[in-house]
Short mmCIF file of N, CA, C and O in Angstrom, two decimals:
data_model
loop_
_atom_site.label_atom_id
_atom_site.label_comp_id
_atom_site.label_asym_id
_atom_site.label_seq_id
_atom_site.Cartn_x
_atom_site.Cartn_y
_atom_site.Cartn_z
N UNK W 1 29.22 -64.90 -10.73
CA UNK W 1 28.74 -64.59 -12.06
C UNK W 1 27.60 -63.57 -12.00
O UNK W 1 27.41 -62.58 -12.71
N UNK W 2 26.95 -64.02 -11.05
CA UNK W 2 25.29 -62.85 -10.98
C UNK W 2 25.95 -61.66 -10.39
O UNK W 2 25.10 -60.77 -10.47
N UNK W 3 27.10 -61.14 -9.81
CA UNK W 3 27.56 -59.80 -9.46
C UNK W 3 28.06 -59.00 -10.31
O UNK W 3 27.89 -57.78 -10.39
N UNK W 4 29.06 -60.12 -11.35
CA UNK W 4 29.52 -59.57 -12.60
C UNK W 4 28.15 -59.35 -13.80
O UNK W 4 28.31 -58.71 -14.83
N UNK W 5 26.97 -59.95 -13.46
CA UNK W 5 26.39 -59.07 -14.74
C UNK W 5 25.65 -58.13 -14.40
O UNK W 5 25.32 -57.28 -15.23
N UNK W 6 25.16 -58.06 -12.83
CA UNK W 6 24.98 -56.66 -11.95
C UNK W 6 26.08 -55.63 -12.14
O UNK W 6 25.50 -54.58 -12.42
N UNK W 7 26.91 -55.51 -12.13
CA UNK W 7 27.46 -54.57 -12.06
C UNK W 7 27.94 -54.08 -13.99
O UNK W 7 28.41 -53.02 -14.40
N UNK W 8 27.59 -55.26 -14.73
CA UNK W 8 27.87 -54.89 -15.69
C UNK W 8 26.79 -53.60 -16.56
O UNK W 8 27.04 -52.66 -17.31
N UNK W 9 25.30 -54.29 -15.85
CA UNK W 9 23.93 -53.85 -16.21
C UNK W 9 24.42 -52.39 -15.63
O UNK W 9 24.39 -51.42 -16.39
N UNK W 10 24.82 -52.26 -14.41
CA UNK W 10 24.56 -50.80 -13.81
C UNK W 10 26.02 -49.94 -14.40
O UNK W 10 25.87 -48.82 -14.88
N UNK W 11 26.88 -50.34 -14.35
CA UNK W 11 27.17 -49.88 -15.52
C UNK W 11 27.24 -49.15 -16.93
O UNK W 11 27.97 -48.21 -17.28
N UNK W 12 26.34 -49.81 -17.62
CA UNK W 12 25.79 -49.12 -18.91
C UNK W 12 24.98 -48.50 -18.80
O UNK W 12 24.88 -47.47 -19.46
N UNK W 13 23.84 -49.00 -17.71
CA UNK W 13 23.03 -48.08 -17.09
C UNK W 13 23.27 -46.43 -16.90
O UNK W 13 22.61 -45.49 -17.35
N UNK W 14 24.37 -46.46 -16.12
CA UNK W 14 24.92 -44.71 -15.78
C UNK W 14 25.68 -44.93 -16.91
O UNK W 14 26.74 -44.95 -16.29
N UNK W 15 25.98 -45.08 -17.89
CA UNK W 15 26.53 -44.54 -18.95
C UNK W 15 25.40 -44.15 -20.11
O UNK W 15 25.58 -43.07 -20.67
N UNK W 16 24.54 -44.75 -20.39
CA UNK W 16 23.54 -43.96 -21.02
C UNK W 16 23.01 -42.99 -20.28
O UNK W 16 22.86 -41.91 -20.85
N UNK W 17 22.73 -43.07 -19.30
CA UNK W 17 22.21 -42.10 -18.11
C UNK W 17 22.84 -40.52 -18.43
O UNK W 17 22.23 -39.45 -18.52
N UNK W 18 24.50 -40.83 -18.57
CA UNK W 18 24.73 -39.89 -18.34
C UNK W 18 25.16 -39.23 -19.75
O UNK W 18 25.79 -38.17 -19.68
N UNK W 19 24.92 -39.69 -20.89
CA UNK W 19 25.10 -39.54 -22.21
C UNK W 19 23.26 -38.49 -22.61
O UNK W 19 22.94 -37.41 -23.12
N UNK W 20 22.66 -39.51 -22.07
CA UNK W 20 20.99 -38.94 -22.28
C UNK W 20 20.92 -37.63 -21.23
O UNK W 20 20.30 -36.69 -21.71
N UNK W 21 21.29 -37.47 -20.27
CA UNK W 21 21.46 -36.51 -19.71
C UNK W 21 21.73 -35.00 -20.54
O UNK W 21 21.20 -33.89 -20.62
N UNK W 22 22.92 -35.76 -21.08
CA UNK W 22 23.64 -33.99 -21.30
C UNK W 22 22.92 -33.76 -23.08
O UNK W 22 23.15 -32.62 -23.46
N UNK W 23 22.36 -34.39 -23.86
CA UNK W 23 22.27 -34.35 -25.10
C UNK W 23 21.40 -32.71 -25.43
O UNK W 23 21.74 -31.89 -26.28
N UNK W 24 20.17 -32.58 -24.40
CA UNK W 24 19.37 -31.14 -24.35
C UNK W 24 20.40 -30.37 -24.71
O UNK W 24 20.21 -30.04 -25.88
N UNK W 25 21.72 -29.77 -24.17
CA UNK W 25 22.33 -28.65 -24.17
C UNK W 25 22.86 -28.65 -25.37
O UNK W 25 23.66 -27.74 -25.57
N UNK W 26 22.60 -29.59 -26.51
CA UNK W 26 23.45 -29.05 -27.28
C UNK W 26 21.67 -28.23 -28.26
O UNK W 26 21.80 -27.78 -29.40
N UNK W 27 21.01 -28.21 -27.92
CA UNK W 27 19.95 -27.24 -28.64
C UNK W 27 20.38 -25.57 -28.31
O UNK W 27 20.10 -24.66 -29.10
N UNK W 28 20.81 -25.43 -27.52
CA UNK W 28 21.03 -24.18 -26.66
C UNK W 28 21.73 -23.27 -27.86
O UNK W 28 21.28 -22.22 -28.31
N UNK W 29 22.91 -23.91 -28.26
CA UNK W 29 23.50 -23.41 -29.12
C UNK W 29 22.58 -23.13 -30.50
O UNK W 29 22.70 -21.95 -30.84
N UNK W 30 21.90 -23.70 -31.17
CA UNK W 30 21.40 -23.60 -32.04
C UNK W 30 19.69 -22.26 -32.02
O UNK W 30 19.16 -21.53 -32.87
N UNK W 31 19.43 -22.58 -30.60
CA UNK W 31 18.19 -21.55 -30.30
C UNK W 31 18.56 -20.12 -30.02
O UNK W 31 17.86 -19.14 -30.27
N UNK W 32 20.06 -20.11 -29.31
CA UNK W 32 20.41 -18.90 -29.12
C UNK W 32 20.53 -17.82 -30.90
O UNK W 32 20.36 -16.63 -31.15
N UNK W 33 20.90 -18.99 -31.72
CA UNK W 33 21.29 -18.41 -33.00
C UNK W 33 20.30 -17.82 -33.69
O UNK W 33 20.50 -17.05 -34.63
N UNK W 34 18.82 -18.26 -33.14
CA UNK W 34 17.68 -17.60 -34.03
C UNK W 34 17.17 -16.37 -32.93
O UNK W 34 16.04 -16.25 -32.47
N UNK W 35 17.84 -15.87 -32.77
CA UNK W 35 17.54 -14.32 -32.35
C UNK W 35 16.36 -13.50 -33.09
O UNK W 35 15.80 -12.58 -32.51
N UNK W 36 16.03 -13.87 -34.37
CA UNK W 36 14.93 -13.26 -35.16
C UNK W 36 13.91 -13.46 -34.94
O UNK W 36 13.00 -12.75 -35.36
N UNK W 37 13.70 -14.64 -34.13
CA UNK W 37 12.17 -15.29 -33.96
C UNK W 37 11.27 -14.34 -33.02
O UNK W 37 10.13 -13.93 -33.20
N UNK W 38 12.24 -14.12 -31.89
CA UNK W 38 11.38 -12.66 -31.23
C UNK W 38 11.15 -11.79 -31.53
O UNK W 38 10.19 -11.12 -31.15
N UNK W 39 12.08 -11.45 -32.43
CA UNK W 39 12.01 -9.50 -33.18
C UNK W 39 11.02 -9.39 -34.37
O UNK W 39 10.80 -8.34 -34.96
N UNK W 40 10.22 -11.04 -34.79
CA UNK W 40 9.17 -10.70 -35.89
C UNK W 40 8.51 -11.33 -35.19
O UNK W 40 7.61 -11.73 -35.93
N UNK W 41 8.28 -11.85 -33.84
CA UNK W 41 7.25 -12.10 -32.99
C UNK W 41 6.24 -13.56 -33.71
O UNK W 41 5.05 -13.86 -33.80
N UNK W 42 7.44 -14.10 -34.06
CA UNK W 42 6.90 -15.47 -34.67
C UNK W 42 6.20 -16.44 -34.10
O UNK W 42 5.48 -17.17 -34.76
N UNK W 43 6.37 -16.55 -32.57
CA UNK W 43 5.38 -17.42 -32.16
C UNK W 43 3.48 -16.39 -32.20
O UNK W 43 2.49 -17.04 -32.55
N UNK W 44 3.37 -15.24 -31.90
CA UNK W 44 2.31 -14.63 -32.46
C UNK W 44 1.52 -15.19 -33.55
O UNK W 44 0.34 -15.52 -33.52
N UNK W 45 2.39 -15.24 -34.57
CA UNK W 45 2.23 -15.21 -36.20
C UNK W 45 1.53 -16.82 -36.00
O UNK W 45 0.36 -17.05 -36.31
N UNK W 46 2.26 -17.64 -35.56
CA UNK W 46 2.12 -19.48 -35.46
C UNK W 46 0.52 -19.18 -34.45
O UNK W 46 -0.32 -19.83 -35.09
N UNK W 47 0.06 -18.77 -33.69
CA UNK W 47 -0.97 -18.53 -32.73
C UNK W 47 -2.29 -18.14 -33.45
O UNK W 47 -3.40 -18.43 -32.99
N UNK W 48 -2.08 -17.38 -34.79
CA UNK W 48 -3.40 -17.03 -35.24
C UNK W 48 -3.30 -17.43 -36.88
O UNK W 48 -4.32 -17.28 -37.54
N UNK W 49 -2.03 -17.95 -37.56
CA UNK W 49 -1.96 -18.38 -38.81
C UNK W 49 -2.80 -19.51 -39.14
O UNK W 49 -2.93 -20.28 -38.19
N UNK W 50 -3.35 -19.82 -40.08
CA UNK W 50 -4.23 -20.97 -40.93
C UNK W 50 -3.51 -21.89 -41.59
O UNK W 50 -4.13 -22.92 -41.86
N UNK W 51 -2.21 -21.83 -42.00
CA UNK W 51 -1.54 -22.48 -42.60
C UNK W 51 -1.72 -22.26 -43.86
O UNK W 51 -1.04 -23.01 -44.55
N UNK W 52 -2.64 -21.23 -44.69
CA UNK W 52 -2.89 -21.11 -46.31
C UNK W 52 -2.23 -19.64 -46.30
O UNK W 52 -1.89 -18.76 -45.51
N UNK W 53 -2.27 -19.92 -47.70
CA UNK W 53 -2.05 -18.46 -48.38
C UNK W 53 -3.42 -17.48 -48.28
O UNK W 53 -4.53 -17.74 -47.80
N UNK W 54 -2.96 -16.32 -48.89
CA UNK W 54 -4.54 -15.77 -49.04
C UNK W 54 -4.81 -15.55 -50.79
O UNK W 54 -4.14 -15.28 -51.79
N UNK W 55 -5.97 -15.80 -50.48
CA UNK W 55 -6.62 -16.29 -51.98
C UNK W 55 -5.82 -15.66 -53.34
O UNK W 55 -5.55 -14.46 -53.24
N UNK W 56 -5.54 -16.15 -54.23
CA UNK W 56 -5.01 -15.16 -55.26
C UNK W 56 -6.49 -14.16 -55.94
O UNK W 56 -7.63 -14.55 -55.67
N UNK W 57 -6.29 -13.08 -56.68
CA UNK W 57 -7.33 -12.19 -57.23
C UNK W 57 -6.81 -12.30 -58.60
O UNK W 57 -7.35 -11.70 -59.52
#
């Protein structure tokens, strides 16, 4: 009985293992798609922005 729930544990074990493993790659697809973020140099913009508007006149 104690081998069968060893092997049951390790088991699910490498099956989440290997489910949590691969899940990162599916961002790949989605980061490759924002190609714009470099060409308006958006992390720049995020580096010195305040988060406000500028004042209305």
């Amino acid at each position: 009985m104690r081998f069968t729930a060893r092997l049951t544990a390790a088991s699910l074990l490498a099956a989440v293992a290997t489910v949590a493993v691969g899940a990162p790659a599916h961002a790949d697809r989605y980061r490759d798609d924002q190609w714009y973020l470099p060409f308006l140099k958006i992390a720049e913009a995020h580096a010195i922005s305040q988060g406000r508007a500028s004042p209305s006149r």
